[in-house]
Coordinates of C-alpha atoms and ligand atoms in Angstrom, one line a residue:
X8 CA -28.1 17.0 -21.9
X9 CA -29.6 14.9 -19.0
X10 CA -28.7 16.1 -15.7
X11 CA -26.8 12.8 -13.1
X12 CA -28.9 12.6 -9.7
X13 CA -28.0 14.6 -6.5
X14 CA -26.5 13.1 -3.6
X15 CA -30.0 14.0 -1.8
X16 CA -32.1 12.1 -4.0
X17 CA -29.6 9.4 -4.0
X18 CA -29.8 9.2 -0.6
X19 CA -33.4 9.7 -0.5
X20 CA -33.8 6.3 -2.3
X21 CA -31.3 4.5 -0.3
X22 CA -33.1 6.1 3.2
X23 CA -36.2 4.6 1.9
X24 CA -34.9 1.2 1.6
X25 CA -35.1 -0.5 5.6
X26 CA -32.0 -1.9 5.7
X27 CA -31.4 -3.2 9.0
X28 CA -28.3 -5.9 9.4
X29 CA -29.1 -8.1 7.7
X30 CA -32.1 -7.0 5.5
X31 CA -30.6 -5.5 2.2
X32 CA -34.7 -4.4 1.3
X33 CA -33.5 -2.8 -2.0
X34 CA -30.5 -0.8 -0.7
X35 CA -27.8 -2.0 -3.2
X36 CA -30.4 -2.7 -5.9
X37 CA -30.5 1.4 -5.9
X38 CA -26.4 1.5 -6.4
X39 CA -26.4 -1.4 -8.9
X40 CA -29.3 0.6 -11.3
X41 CA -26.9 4.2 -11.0
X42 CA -23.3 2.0 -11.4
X43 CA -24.3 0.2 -14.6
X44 CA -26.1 3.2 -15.9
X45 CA -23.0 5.1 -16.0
X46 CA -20.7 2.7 -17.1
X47 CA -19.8 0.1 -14.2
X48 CA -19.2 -3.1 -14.3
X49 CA -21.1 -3.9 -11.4
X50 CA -20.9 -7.7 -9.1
X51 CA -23.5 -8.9 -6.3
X52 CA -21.9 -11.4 -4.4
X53 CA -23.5 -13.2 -1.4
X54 CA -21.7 -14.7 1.8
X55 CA -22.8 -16.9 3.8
X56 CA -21.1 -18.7 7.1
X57 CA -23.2 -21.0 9.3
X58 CA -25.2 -19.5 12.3
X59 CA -25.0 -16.2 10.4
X60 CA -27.7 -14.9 7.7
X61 CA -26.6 -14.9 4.7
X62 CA -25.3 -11.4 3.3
X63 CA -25.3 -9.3 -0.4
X64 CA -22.3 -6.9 -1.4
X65 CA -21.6 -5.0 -4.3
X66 CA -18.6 -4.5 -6.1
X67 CA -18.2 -2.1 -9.1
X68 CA -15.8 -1.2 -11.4
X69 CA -15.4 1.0 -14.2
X70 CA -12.1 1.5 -16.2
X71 CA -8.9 -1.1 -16.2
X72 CA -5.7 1.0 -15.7
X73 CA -4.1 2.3 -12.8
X74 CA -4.9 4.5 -10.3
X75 CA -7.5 3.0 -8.9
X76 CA -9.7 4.5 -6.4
X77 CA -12.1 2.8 -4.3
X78 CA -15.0 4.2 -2.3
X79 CA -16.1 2.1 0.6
X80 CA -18.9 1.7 3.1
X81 CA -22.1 -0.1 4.1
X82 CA -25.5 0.2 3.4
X83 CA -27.0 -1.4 5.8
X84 CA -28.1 0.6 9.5
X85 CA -28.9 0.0 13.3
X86 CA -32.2 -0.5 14.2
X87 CA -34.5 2.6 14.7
X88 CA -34.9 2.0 17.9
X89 CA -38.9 3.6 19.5
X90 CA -40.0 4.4 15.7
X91 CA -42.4 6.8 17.6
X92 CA -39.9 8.7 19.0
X93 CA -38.8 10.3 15.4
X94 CA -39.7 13.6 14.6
X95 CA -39.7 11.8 10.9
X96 CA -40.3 8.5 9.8
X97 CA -37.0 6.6 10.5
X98 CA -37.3 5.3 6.5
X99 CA -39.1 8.0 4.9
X100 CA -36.3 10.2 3.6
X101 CA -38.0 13.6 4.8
X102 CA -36.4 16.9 4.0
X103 CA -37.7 19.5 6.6
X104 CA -35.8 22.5 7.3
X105 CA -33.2 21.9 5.3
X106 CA -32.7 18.8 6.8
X107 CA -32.8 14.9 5.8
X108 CA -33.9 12.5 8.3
X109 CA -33.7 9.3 8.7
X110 CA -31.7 6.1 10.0
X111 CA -28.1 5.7 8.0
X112 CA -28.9 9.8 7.2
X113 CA -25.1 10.0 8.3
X114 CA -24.2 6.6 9.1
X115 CA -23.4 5.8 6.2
X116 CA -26.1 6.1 3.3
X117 CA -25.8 9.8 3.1
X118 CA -21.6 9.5 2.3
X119 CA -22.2 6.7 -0.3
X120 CA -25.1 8.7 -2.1
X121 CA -22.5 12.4 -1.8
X122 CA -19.8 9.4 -3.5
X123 CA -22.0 8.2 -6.3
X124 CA -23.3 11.9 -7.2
X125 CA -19.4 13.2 -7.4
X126 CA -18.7 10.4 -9.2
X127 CA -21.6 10.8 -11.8
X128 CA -21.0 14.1 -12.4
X129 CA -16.7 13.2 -12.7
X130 CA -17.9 10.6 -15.2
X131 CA -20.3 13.1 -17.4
X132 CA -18.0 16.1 -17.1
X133 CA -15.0 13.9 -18.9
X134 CA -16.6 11.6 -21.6
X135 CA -17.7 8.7 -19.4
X136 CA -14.4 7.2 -18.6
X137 CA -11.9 8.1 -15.7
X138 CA -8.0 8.2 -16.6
X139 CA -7.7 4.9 -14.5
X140 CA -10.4 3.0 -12.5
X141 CA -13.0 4.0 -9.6
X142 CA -14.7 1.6 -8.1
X143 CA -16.8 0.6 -5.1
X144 CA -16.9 -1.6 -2.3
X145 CA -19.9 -1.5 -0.6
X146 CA -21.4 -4.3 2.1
X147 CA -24.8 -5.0 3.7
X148 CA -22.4 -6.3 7.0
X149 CA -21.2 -3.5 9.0
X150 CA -23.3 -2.9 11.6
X151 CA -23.6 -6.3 13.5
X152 CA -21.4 -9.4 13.5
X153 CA -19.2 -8.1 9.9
X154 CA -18.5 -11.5 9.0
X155 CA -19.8 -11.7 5.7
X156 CA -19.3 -7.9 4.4
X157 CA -16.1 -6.1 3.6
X158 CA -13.0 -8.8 4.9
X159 CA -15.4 -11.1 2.2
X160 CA -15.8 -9.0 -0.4
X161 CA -11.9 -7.8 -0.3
X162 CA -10.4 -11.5 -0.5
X163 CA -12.8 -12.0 -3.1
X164 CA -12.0 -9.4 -5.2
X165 CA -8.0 -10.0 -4.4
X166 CA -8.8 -13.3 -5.9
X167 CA -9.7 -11.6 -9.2
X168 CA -6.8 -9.7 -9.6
X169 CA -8.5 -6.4 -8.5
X170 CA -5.7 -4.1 -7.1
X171 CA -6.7 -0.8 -5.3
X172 CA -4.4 1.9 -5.1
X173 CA -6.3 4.0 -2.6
X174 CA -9.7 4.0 -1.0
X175 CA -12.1 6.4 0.7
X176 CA -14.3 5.2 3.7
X177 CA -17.1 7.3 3.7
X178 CA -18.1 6.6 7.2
X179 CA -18.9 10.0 9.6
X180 CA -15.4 11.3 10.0
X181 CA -16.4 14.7 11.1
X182 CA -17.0 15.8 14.4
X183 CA -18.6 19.0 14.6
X184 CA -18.5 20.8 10.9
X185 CA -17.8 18.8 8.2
X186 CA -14.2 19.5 6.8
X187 CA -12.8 18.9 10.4
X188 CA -11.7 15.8 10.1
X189 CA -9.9 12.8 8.5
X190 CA -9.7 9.4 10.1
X191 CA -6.4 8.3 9.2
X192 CA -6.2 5.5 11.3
X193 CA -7.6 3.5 14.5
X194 CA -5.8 2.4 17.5
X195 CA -6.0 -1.4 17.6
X196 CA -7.9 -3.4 20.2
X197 CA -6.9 -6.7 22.2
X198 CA -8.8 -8.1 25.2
X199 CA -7.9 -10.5 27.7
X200 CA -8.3 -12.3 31.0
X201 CA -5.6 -12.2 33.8
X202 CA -6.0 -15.2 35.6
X203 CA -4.7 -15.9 39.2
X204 CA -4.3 -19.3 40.9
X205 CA -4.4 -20.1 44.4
X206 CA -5.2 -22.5 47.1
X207 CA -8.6 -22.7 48.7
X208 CA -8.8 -23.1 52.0
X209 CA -10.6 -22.3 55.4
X210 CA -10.8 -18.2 56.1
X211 CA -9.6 -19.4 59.8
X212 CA -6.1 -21.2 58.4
X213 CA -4.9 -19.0 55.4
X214 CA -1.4 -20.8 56.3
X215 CA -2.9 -23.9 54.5
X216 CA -4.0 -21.7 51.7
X217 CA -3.0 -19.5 49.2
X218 CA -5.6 -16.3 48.4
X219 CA -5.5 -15.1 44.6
X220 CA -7.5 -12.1 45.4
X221 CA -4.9 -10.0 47.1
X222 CA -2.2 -11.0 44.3
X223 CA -4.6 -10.0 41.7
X224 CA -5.7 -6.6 43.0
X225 CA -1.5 -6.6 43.5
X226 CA -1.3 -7.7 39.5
X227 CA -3.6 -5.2 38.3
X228 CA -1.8 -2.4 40.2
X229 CA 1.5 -3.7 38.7
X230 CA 0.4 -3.7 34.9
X231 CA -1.4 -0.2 35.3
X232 CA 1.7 1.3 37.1
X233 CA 3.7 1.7 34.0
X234 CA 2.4 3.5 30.6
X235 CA 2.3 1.2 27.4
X236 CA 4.0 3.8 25.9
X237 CA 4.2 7.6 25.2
X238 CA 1.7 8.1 22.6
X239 CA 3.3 8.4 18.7
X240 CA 3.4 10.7 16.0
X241 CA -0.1 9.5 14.7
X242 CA -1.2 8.2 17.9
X243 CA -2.5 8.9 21.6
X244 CA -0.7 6.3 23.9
X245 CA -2.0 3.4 24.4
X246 CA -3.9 2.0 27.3
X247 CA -4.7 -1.2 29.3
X248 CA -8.2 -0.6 31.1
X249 CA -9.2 -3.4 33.6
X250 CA -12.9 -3.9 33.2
X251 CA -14.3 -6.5 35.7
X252 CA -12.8 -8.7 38.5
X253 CA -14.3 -12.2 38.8
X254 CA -13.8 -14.8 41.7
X255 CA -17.3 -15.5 41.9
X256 CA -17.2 -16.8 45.6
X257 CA -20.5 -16.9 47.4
X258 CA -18.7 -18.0 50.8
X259 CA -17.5 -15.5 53.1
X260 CA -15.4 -18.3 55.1
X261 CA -13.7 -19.8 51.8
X262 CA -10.5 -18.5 50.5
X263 CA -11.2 -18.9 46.7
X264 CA -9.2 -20.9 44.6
X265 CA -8.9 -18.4 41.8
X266 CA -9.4 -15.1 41.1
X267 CA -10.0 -13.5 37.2
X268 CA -9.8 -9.9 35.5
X269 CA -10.9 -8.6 32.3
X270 CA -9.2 -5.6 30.4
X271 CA -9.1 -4.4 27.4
X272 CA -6.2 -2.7 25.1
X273 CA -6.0 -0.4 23.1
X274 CA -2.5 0.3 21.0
X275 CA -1.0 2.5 18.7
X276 CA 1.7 1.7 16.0
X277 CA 4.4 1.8 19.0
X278 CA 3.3 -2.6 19.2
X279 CA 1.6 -5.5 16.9
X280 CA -0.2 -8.1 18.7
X281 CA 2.3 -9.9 19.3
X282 CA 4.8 -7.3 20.1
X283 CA 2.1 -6.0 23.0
X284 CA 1.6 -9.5 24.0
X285 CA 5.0 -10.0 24.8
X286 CA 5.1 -6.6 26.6
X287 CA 2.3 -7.1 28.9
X288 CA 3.2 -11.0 29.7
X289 CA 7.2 -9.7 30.9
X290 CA 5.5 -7.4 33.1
X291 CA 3.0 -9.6 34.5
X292 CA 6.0 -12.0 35.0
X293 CA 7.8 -9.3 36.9
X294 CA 5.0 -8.4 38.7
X295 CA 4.2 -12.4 40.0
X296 CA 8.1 -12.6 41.5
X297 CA 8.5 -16.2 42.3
X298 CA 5.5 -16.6 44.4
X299 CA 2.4 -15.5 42.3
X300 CA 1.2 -17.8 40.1
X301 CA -0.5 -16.3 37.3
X302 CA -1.2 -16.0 33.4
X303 CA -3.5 -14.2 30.5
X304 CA -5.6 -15.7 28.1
X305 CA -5.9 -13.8 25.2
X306 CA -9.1 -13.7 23.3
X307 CA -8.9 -13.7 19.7
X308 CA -9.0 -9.9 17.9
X309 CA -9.4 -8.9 14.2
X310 CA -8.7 -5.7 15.4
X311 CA -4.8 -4.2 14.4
X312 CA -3.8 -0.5 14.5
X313 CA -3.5 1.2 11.0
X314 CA -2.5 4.1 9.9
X315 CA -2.2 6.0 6.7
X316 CA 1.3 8.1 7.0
X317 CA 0.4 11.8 6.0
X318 CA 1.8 12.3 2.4
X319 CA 0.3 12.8 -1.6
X320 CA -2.9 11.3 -0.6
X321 CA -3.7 12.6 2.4
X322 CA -2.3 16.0 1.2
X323 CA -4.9 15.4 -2.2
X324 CA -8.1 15.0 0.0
X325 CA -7.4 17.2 2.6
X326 CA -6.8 20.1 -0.6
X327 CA -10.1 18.5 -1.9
X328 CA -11.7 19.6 1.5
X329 CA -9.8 23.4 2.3
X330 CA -11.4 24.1 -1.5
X331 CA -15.2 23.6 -0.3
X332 CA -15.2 23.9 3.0
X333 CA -11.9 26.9 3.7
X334 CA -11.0 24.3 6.8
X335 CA -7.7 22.4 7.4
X336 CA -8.9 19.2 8.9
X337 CA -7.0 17.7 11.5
X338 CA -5.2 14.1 10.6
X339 CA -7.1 11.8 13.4
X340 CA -6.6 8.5 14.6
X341 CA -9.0 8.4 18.1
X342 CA -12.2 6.3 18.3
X343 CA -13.5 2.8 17.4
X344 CA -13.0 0.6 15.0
X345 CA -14.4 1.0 11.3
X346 CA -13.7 -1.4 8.3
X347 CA -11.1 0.7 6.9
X348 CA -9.1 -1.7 9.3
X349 CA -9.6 -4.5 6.7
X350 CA -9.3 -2.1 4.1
X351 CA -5.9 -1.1 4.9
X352 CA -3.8 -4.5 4.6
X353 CA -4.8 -3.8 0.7
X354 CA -4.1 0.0 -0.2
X355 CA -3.7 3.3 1.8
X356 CA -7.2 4.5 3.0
X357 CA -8.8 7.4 4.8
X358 CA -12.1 7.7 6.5
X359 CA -13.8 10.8 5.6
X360 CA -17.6 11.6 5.3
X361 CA -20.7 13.6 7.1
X362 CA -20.4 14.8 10.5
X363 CA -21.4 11.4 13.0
X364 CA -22.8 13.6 15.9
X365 CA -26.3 11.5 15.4
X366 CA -25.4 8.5 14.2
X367 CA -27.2 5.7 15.8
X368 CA -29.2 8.1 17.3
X369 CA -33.4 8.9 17.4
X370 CA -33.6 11.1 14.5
X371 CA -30.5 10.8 13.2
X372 CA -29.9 13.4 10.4
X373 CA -27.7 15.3 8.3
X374 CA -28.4 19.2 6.5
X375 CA -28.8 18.9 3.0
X376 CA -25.9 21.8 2.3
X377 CA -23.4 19.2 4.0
X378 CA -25.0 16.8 1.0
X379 CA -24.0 19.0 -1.2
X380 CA -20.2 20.2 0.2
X381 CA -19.2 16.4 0.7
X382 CA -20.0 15.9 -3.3
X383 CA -18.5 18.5 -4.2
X384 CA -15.1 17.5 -1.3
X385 CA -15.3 13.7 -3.3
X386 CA -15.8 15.8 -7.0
X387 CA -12.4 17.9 -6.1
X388 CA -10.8 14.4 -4.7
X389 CA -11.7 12.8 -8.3
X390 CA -10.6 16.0 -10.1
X391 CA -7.2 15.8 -8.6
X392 CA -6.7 12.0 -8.4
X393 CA -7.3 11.5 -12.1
X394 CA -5.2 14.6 -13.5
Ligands
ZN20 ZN1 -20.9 3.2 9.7

């Protein structure tokens, strides 16, 4: 009986590969050999959109029926940053100490090798064929602009007829020890500008002018005064953060004619976009009374809140997880945003993978053992998925 490859050697390979957005330099070419050899059906497909460089993905399938799990992720990284600043080479895949180094060590080649391993060893353990489908949904686009990676790849496979019932992000979930966490879900994100018009004028005859920078320190008061809300059963509350203020007057003596803010919002399931929209414009009209004149322009964001309700599948991978690790991991929605955003307009997912204390970091890293407990956390999931 030929033994399947561990999720260290798996990752070893896929380390080795440079893949910096938006070099590919062999990455998927590793998951394409070990798909097909077990039984996938396995799809490159290349995106391209102008000003942007042209991007592969992989998508592979085996089985037909229903359920259908998906594992998803990225295989390309962030740049090394100072190569001579590692302890190990950035792409050399060293094991020292019990520990693999190496950029995308946790971020995320290290969860996609722990997810082809489990899955490997499902497949060999129970006659090559799962009692539905598994697939995966893996792009070379995460990292930088994102444009031709996952929101591609899932239209794309929508327009075959693929359905996913569930999916698995295996991005860094993990804060401290792995089993402590699950991402179940990101606040979204909406920027915008708050724009105040006045009258210029002379500093000597503010009469015969109308100054915008008063009203809009007044403004930003007025939209901070009030919480977006209380927070959710899933969510912290949201909040409006005010990052610059612009009037970009050189003059001393000139009353400016307009006056600018940026902020930032982040929401929980308490809003949409539009709903928030709505929210923060009645306030800002409040705020103005009938003598301010002023108004937001909102910048365009692919960025909605998601969340997967705790229930069955939640309940499956968190069981998946006590069983390895003895932990109860806590249901989170904080951080930034991941592709499971995209993921989630198709099929309930969950982010859950290595611990992401050195992700993008000099040295990033990961011990081998947590290798070894996330493939055996993604064997359990498979176990209990297809039962
Ligand atoms: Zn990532």
């Amino acid at each position: 009986m030929t033994s399947t490859p561990t999720a260290l050697s798996i990752a070893q390979d896929l380390l080795r590969c440079p893949s910096v957005t938006p070099a590919d330099a062999g990455a998927l070419d590793v998951l394409e050999t070990l798909l097909k050899g077990a039984g996938f059906t396995v799809h490159r497909v290349t995106f391209s959109e102008p000003g942007t460089a042209d991007i592969d993905n992989l998508y592979a399938r085996i089985g037909n029926t229903s359920p259908h799990l998906c594992f998803a992720g990225h295989t390309d990284v962030v740049p090394p940053g100072d190569a001579s600043a590692w302890t190990h080479g950035a792409f050399a895949g060293d094991v020292a100490d019990g520990l693999l180094y190496g950029r995308g060590a946790v971020d995320m080649k290290g969860g996609i090798a722990c997810a082809v391993a489990a899955t490997l060893d499902y497949l060999a353990a129970n006659g090559g064929q799962p009692k539905g489908s598994i697939s995966f949904l893996i792009t070379g686009d995460e990292e930088d602009v994102a444009v031709n990676g996952t929101v591609k790849l899932l239209q794309w496979a929508a327009e075959r007829g693929e359905q996913f019932d569930h999916c698995i992000v295996g991005e860094p979930s993990n804060v401290e020890t792995i089993g402590d966490t699950i991402k179940i879900g990101r606040r979204g994100s909406q920027s915008g500008v708050l724009i105040v018009d006045g009258v210029q004028g002379h500093v000597a005859y503010p009469h015969r002018a109308a100054n915008p920078v008063p009203d809009i320190a007044k403004l930003i008061t007025a939209l901070n005064d009030e919480p977006l809300d209380h927070g959710s059963a899933q969510f912290q509350p949201s909040n409006l953060e005010f990052t610059s203020v612009d009037v970009g007057n050189p003059a001393t003596n000139v009353i400016p004619a307009q006056a600018r803010a940026k902020f930032n919002i982040r929401f929980n399931d308490h809003h949409t976009q539009e709903t928030l929209k709505a929210l923060v414009e009645h306030r800002l009209v409040a705020a103005c009374g009938n003598r301010i004149r002023a108004h937001i322009e909102w910048l365009p964001s692919n960025a909605d809140v998601f969340v997967t309700k705790p229930g069955a599948f939640t309940d499956l991978v968190g069981a998946a997880i006590a069983e390895v690790t003895r932990r109860t991991p806590e249901l989170n929605t904080g951080g930034g945003t991941s592709d499971a955003r995209f993921i989630a307009k198709y099929c309930q997912v969950v982010e859950f993978g290595l611990v992401g204390q050195t992700m993008h970091q000099i040295d990033e890293r990961t011990p081998v053992s947590d290798l070894d407990k996330l493939t055996a956390i993604y064997r359990g999931v498979l176990e209990r998925y297809f039962k």
